[in-house]
Short mmCIF file of C-alpha atoms in Angstrom, two decimals:
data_model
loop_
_atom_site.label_atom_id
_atom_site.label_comp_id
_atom_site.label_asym_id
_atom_site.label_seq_id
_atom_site.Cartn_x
_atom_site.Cartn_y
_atom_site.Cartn_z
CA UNK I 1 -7.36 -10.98 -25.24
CA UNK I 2 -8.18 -7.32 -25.83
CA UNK I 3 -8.41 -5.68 -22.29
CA UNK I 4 -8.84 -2.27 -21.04
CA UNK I 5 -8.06 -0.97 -17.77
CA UNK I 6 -9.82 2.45 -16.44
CA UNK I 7 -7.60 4.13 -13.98
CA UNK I 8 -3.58 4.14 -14.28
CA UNK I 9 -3.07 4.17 -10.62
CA UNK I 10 -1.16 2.02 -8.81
CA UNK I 11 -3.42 -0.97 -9.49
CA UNK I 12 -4.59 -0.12 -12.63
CA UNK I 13 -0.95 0.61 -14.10
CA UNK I 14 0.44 -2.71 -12.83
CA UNK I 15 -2.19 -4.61 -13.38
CA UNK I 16 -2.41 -2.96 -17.45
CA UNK I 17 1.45 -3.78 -17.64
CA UNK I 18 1.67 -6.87 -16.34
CA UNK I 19 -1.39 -8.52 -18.50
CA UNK I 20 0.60 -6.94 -21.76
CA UNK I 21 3.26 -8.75 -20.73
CA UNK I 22 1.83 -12.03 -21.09
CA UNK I 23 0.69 -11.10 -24.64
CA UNK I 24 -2.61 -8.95 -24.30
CA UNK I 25 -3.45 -6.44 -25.80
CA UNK I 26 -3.88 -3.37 -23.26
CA UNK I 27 -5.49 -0.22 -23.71
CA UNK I 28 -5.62 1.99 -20.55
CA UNK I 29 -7.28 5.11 -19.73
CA UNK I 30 -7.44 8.18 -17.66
CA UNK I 31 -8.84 11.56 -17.06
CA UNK I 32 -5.60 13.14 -16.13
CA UNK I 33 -3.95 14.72 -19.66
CA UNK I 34 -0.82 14.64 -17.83
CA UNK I 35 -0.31 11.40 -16.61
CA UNK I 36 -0.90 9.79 -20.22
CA UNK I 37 1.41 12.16 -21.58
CA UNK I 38 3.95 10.49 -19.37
CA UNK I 39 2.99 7.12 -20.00
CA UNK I 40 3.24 7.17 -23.24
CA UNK I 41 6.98 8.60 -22.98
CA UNK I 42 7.77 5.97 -20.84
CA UNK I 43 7.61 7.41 -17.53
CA UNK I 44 5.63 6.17 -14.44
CA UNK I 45 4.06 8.79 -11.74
CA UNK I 46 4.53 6.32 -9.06
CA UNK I 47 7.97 3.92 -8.03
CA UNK I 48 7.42 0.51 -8.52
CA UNK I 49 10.53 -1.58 -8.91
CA UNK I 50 10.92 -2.97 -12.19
CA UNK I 51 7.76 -1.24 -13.36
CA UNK I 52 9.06 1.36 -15.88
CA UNK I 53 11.18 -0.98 -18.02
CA UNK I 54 8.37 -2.86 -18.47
CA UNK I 55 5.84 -0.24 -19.27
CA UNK I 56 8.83 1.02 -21.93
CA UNK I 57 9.18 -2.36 -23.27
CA UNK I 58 5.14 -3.32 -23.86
CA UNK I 59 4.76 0.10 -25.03
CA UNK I 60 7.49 -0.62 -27.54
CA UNK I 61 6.12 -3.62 -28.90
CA UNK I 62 2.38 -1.89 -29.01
CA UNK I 63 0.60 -4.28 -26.53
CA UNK I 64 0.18 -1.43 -23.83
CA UNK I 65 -1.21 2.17 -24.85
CA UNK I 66 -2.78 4.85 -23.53
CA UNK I 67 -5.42 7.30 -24.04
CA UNK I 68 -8.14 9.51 -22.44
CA UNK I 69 -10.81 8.18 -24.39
CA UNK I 70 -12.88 5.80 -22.60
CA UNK I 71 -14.76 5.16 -26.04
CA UNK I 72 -11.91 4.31 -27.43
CA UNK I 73 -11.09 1.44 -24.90
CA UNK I 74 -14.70 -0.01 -24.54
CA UNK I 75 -14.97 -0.09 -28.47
CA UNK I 76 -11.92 -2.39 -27.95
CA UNK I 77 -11.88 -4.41 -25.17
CA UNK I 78 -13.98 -7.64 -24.27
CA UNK I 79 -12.91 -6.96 -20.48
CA UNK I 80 -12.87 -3.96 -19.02
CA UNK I 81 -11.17 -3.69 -15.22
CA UNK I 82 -12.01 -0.80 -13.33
CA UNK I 83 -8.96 0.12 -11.18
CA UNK I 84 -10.16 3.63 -10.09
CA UNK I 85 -9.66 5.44 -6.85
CA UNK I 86 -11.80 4.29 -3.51
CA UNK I 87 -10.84 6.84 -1.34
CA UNK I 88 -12.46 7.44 2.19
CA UNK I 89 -15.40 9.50 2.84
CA UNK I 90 -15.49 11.62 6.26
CA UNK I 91 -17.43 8.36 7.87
CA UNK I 92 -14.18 6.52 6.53
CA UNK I 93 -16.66 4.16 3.92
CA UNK I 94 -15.23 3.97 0.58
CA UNK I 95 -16.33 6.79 -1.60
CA UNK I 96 -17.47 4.68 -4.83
CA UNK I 97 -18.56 7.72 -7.34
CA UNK I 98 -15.27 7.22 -9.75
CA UNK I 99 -16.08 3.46 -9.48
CA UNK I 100 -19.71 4.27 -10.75
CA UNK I 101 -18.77 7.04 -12.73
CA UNK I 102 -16.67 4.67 -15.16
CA UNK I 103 -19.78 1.93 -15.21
CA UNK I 104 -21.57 4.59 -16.57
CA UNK I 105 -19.52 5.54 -19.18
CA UNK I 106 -18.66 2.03 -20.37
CA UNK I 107 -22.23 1.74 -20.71
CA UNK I 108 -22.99 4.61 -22.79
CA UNK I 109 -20.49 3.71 -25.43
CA UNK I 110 -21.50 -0.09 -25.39
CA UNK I 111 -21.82 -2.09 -28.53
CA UNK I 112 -21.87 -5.47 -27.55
CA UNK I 113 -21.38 -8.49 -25.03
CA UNK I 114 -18.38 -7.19 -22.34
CA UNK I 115 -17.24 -7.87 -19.15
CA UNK I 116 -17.18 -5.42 -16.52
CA UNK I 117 -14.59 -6.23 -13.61
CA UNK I 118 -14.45 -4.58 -10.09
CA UNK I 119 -10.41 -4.63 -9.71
CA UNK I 120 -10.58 -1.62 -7.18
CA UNK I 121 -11.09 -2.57 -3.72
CA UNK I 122 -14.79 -2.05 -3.28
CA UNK I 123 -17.28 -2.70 -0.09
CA UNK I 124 -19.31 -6.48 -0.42
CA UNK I 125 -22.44 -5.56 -2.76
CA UNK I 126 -20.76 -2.91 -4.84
CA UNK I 127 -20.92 -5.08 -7.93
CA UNK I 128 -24.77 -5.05 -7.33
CA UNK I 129 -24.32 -1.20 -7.80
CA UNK I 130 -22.36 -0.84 -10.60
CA UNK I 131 -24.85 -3.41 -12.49
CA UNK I 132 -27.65 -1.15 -11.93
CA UNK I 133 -25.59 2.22 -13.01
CA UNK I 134 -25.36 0.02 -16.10
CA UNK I 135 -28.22 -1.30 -16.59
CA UNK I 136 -29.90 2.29 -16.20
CA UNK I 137 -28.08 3.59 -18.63
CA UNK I 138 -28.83 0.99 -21.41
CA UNK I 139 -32.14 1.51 -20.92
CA UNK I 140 -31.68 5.02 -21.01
CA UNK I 141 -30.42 4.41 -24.50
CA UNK I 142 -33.06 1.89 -25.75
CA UNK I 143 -31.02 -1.06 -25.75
CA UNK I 144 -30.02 -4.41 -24.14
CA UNK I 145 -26.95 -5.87 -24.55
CA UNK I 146 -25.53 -8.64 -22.19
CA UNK I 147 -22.75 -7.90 -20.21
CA UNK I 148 -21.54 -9.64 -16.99
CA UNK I 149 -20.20 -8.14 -13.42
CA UNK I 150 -16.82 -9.82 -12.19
CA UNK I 151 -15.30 -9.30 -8.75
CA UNK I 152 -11.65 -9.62 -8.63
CA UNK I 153 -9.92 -8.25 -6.48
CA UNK I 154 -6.01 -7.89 -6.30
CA UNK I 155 -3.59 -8.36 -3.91
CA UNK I 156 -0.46 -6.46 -4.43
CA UNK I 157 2.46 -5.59 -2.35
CA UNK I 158 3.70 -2.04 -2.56
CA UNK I 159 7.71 -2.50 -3.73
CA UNK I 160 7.09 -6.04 -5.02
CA UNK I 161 3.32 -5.68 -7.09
CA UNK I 162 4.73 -7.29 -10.74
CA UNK I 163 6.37 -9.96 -8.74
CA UNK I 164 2.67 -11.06 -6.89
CA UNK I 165 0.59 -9.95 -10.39
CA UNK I 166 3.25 -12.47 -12.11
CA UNK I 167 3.50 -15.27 -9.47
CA UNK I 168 0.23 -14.91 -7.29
CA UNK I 169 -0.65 -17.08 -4.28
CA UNK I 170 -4.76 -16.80 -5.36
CA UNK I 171 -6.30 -15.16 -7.85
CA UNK I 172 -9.97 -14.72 -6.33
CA UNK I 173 -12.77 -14.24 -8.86
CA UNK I 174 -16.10 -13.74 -8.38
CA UNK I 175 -18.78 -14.51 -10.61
CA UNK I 176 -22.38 -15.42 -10.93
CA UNK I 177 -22.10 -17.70 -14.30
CA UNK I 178 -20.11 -20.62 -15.30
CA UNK I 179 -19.22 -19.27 -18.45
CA UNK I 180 -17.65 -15.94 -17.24
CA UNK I 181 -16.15 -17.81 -15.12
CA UNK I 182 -14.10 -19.97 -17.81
CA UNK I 183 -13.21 -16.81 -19.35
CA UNK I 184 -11.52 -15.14 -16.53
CA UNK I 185 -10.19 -18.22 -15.98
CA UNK I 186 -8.24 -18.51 -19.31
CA UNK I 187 -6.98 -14.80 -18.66
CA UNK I 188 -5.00 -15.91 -15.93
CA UNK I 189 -3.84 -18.83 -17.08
CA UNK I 190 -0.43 -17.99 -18.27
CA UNK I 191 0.53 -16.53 -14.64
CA UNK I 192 -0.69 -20.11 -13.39
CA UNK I 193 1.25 -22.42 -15.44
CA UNK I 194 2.91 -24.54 -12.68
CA UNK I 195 -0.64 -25.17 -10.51
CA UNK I 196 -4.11 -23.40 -10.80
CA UNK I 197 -4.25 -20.74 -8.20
CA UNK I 198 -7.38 -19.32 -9.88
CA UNK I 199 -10.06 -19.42 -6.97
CA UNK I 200 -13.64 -18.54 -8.13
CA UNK I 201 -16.71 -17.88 -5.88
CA UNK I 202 -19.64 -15.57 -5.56
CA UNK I 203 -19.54 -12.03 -6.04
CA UNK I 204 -19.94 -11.14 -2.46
CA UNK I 205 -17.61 -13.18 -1.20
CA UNK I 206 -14.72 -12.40 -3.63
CA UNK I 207 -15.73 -8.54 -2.60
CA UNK I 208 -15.24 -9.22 1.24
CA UNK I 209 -12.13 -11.35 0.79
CA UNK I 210 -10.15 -8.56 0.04
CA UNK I 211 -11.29 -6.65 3.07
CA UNK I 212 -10.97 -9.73 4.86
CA UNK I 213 -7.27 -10.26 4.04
CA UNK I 214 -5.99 -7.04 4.84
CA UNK I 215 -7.54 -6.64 8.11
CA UNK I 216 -6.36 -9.74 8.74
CA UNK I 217 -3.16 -8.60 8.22
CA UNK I 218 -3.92 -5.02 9.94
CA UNK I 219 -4.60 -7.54 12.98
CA UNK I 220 -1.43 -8.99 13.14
CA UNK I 221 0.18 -5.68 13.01
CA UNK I 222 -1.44 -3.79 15.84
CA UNK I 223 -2.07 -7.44 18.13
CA UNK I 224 1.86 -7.71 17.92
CA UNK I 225 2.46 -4.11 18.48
CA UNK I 226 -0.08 -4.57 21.64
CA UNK I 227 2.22 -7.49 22.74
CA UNK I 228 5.63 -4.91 22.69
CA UNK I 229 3.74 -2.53 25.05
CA UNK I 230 3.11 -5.27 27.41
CA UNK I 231 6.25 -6.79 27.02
CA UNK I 232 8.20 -2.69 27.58
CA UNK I 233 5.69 -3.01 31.36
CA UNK I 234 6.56 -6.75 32.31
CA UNK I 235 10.41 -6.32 31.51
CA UNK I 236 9.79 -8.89 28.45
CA UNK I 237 11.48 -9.14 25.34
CA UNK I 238 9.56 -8.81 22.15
CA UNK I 239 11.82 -10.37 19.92
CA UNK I 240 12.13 -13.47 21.80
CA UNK I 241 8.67 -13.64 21.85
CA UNK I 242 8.26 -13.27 18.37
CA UNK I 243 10.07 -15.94 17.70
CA UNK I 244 8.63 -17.89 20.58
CA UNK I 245 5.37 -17.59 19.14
CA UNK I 246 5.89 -17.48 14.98
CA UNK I 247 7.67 -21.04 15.13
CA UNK I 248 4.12 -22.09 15.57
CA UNK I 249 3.08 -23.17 11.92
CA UNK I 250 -0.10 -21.83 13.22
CA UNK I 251 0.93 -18.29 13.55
CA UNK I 252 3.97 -17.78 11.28
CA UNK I 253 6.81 -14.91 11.51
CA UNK I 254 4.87 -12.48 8.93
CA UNK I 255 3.23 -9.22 9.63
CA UNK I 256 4.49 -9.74 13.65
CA UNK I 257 7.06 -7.85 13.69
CA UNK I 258 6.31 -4.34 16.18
CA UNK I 259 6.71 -1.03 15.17
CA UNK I 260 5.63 2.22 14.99
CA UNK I 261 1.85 1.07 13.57
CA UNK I 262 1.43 0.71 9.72
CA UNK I 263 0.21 2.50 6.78
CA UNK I 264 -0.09 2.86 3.32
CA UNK I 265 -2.91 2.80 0.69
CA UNK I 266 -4.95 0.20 2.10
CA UNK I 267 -4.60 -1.38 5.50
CA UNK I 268 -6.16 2.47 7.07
CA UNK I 269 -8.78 2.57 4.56
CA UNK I 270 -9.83 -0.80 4.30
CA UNK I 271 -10.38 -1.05 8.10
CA UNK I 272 -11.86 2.04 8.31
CA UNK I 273 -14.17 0.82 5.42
CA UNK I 274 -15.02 -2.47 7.16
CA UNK I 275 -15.74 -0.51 10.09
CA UNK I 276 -18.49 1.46 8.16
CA UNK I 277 -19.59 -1.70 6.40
CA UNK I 278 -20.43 -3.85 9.99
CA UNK I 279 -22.28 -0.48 11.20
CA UNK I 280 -24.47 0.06 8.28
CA UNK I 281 -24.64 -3.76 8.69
CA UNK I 282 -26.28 -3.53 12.05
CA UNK I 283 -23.15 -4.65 13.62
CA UNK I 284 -20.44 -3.38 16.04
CA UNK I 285 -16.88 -4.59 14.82
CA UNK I 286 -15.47 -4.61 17.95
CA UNK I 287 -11.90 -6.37 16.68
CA UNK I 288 -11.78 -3.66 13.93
CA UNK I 289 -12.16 -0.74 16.12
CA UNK I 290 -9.53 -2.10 17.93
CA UNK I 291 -7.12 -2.57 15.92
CA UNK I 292 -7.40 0.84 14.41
CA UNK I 293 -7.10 2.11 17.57
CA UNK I 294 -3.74 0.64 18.81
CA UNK I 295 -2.36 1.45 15.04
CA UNK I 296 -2.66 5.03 15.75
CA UNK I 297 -1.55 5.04 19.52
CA UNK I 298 1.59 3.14 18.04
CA UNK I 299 2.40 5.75 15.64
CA UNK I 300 2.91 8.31 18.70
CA UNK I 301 4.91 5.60 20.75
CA UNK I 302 8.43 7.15 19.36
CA UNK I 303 8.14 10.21 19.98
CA UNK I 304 7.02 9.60 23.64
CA UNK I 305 10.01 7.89 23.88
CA UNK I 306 12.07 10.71 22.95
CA UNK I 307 10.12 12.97 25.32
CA UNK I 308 10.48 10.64 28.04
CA UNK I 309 14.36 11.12 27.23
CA UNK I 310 14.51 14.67 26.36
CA UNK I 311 11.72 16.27 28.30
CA UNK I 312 8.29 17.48 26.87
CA UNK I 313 9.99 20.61 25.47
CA UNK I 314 12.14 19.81 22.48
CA UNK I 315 13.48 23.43 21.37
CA UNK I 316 16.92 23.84 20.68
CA UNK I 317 17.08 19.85 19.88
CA UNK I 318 17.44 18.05 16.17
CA UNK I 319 16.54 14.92 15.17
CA UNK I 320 17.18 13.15 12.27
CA UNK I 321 14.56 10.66 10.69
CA UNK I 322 15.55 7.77 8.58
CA UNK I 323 12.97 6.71 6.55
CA UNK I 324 9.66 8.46 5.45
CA UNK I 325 7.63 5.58 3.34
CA UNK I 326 5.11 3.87 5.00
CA UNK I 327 7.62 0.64 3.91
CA UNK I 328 10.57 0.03 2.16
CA UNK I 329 10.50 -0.25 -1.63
CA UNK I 330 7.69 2.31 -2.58
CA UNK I 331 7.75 6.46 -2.10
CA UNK I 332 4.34 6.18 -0.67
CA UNK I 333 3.44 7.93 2.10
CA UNK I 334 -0.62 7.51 2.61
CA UNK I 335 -1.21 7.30 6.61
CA UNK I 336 2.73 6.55 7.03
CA UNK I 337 3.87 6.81 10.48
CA UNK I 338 6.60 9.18 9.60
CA UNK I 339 4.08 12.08 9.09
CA UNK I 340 2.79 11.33 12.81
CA UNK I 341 5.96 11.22 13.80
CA UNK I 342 7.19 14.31 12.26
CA UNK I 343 4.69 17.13 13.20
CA UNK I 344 4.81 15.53 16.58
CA UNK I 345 8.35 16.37 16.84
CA UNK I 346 7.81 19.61 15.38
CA UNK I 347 4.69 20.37 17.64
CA UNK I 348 7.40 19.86 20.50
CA UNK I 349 9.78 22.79 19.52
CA UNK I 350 12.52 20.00 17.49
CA UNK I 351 13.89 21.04 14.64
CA UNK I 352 13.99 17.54 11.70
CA UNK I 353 16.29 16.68 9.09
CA UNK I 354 14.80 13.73 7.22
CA UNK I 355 16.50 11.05 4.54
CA UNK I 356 14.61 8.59 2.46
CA UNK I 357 16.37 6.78 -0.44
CA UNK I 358 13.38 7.63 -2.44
CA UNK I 359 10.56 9.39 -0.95
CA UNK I 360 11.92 12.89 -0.38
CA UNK I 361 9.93 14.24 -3.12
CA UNK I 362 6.50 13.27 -1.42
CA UNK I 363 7.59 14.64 1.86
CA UNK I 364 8.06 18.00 0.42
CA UNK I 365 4.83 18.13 -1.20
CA UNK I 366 3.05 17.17 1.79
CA UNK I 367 5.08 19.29 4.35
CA UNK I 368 5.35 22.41 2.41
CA UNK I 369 7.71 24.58 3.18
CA UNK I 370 7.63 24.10 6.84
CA UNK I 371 11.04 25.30 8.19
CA UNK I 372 10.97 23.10 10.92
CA UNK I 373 11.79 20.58 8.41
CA UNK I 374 14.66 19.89 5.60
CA UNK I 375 15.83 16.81 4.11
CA UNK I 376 19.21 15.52 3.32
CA UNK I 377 21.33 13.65 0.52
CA UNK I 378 22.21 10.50 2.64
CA UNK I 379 21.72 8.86 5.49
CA UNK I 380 24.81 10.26 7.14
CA UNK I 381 24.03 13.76 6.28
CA UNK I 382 20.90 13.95 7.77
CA UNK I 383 22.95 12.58 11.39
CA UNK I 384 25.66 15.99 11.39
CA UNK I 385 25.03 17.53 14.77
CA UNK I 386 21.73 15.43 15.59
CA UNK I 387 20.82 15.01 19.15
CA UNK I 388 19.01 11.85 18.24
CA UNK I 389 18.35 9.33 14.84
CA UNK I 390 14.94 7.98 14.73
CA UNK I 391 14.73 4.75 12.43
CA UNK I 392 11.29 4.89 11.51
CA UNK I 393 10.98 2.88 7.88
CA UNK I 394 12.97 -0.24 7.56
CA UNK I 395 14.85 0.45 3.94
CA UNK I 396 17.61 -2.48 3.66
CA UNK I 397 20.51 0.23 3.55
CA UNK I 398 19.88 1.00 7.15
CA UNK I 399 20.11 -2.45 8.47
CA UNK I 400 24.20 -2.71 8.75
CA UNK I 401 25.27 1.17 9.25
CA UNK I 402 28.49 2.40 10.25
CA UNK I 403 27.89 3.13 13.88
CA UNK I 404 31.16 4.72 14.18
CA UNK I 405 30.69 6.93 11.44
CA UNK I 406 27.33 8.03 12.85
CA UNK I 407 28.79 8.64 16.45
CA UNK I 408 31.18 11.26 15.19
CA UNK I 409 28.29 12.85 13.31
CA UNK I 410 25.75 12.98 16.01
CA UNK I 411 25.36 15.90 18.72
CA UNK I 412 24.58 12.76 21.20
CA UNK I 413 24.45 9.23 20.35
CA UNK I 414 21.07 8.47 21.07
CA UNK I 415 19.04 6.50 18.82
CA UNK I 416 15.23 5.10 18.74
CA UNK I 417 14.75 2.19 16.54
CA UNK I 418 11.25 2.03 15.52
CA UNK I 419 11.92 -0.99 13.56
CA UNK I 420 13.49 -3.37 16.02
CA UNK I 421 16.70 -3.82 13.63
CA UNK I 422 19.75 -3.16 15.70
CA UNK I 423 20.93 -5.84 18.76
CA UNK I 424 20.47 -3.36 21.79
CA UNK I 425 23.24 -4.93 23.30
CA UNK I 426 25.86 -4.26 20.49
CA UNK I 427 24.55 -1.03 19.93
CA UNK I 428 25.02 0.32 23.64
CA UNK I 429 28.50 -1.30 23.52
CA UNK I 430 29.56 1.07 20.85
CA UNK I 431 28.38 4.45 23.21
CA UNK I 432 24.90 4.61 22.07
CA UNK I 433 21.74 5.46 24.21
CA UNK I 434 19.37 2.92 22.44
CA UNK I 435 15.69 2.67 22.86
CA UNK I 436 13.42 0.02 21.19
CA UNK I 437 10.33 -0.97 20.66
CA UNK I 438 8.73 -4.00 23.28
CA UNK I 439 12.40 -4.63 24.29
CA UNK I 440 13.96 -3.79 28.00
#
């Protein structure tokens, strides 16, 4: 098919890619001159495993371009996704004027039949919206073609996204005709080869599925982190209880393991965005509002660990922070708990040197040139003369350290795991002062 995708964001750039590499033909756009310039070399602005090779290699065999012509693309494309930007307003509701911004400019260059498809994550009647936008500005133009409003929503991991675009548990569409329907349908069809994983349902549904998922998700996360507070009061061990629990088939081992809270592009917003949606729906989300709630206590819980160790006044002490992504595999840093954890530290008087295999880069653009701060070439560097480590994002290089090497680095051989990967037991055998999260 002949596709377009408006927006070469995360979504939009993966999603562009990985439908060229099943044969489409992909044009995608956006406003920023610099970005496309990049694109077309080759390079990505974000890090995706495995996404750049294959952005190179569709772009090689001209299935995948790029331009800043939305004209361009709608004078090309039966389907066009929309894969813009939904960021938060104050209120924390999802800010939809790039969303309708691009329906109205794919209506004021329409020629014909085309599908319009909601691929950002966008609150449950948005789709009603966006046919409006368009229909006003047909009108505006004395015309009428047909065109039909698709939901479908994606569900991508940050650090694995082309594997889930390529092998997906559900693709959810929603539609309000049969015939749409079947077309969407056969668009997926070569990423469903081995069983039919296409699910299709009303518009409104497929829009509050994806809000559904992730603060499902969200839920786990903060009810398990609730669990390792109780468990730190009652002399309980979380892990055990972990697995004690997640060998229910019922419950499962995902998304329970405790930390220091989560982050990222979408579980924050898309709470905060269900939030708004219940209020404005006359309702009080009272499970929401929770779980936002203990997700940003847990983010402090480290560093009143180290305080609880140190003292309130941490001048004159240096930490070193491993990790800085909200999660391993992506340099994204959206609501990550290493920015909490961070100026906390910093607030308190400690001075920080910080190592992340690949999100460095972001750190310094969002701490500035804060002297409080500096960042390190390895693991190991950032541990020369520390008077703590603070293991903050789980990258799989951290997971079997040399614990001798980091004794004779560190000031004191104190460490706070906020991940929960080091045996407490083994650790304090080999000199360290080792504090956990929901363990004794």
């Amino acid at each position: 098919m002949e596709l377009a995708v408006i927006g070469t964001g995360y979504v939009g750039l993966v999603s562009g890619t990985c439908f060229a590499e099943m044969g489409n033909n992909v044009i995608c756009v956006d406003t920023d001159v610099n970005k496309i310039t990049l694109l077309r070399q080759g390079m990505i602005p974000i890090y995706e495993p495995g996404l750049e090779e294959m952005v190179r290699r569709n772009t090689k065999e001209g299935r995948l371009t790029f331009t800043t012509e939305i004209r361009e693309a709608v004078d090309k494309a039966l389907v066009l996704f929309i894969a813009v930007g939904t960021p938060p307003d104050e209120d924390g509701s999802a800010d939809l004027q790039y969303v309708l911004a691009v329906a109205r400019d794919i209506a004021r260059h329409m020629t014909e039949y085309q599908i319009i498809v909601d691929k950002s994550t966008v609150p449950v009647g948005t789709a009603d919206l966006v046919r409006k936008e368009v229909e006003k500005v047909l009108a505006e133009r004395g015309v009428n073609y047909e065109f039909d409003i698709v939901s479908n929503p994606e569900f991508l991991k940050e650090g694995a996204a082309i594997e889930d675009f390529m092998k997906p548990d559900r693709v959810v569409v929603g539609v309000d005709n049969v015939r749409v329907g079947e077309i969407m349908r056969l668009l997926y069809s070569p990423f469903n080869r081995n069983n039919d994983r296409v699910i299709t349902m009303s518009i409104r549904s497929a829009e509050m599925t994806k809000y559904a998922a992730n603060a499902m998700l969200a839920t786990k996360i903060s009810f398990m982190n609730e669990i390792a507070r109780l468990c730190e009061k009652l002399g309980a061990d979380v892990s055990e209880v972990r697995h004690g629990i997640g060998s229910d088939t019922r419950i499962g081992y995902k998304f329970i393991h405790p930390g220091v809270g989560y982050g990222g592009s979408c579980f924050p917003k898309d709470v905060q965005a269900m939030i708004q949606m219940a209020q404005k729906a006359g309702m009080e989300p009272l499970v929401m509002k929770a779980v936002e709630a203990v997700n940003a206590e847990q983010k402090t819980i480290l560093v009143q660990k180290v305080k609880t160790h140190f003292g309130d006044d941490l001048h004159g002490k240096t930490f070193a922070v491993w990790g800085l992504s909200f999660k391993p595999q992506t340099d994204d840093m959206r609501d990550a708990p290493s920015i909490v954890i961070i100026n906390d530290l910093i607030n308190a008087g400690a001075t920080v040197v910080a190592y992340d295999p690949v999100a460095t880069p972001e750190a310094q653009r969002r701490f500035g040139d804060n002297p409080a701060i500096s960042y390190a070439d390895s693991e190991y560097d950032a541990l020369r003369d520390a008077d703590a480590m603070l293991l903050v994002t789980e990258w799989h290089q951290f997971r079997y350290p040399d614990f001798t090497r980091i004794r004779s680095l560190m000031r004191q051989p104190v460490i706070f795991d906020g991940r929960n990967q080091y045996e407490p037991h083994q650790v304090r055998e080999l000199g360290f002062t080792y504090f956990a999260i929901g363990r004794p």
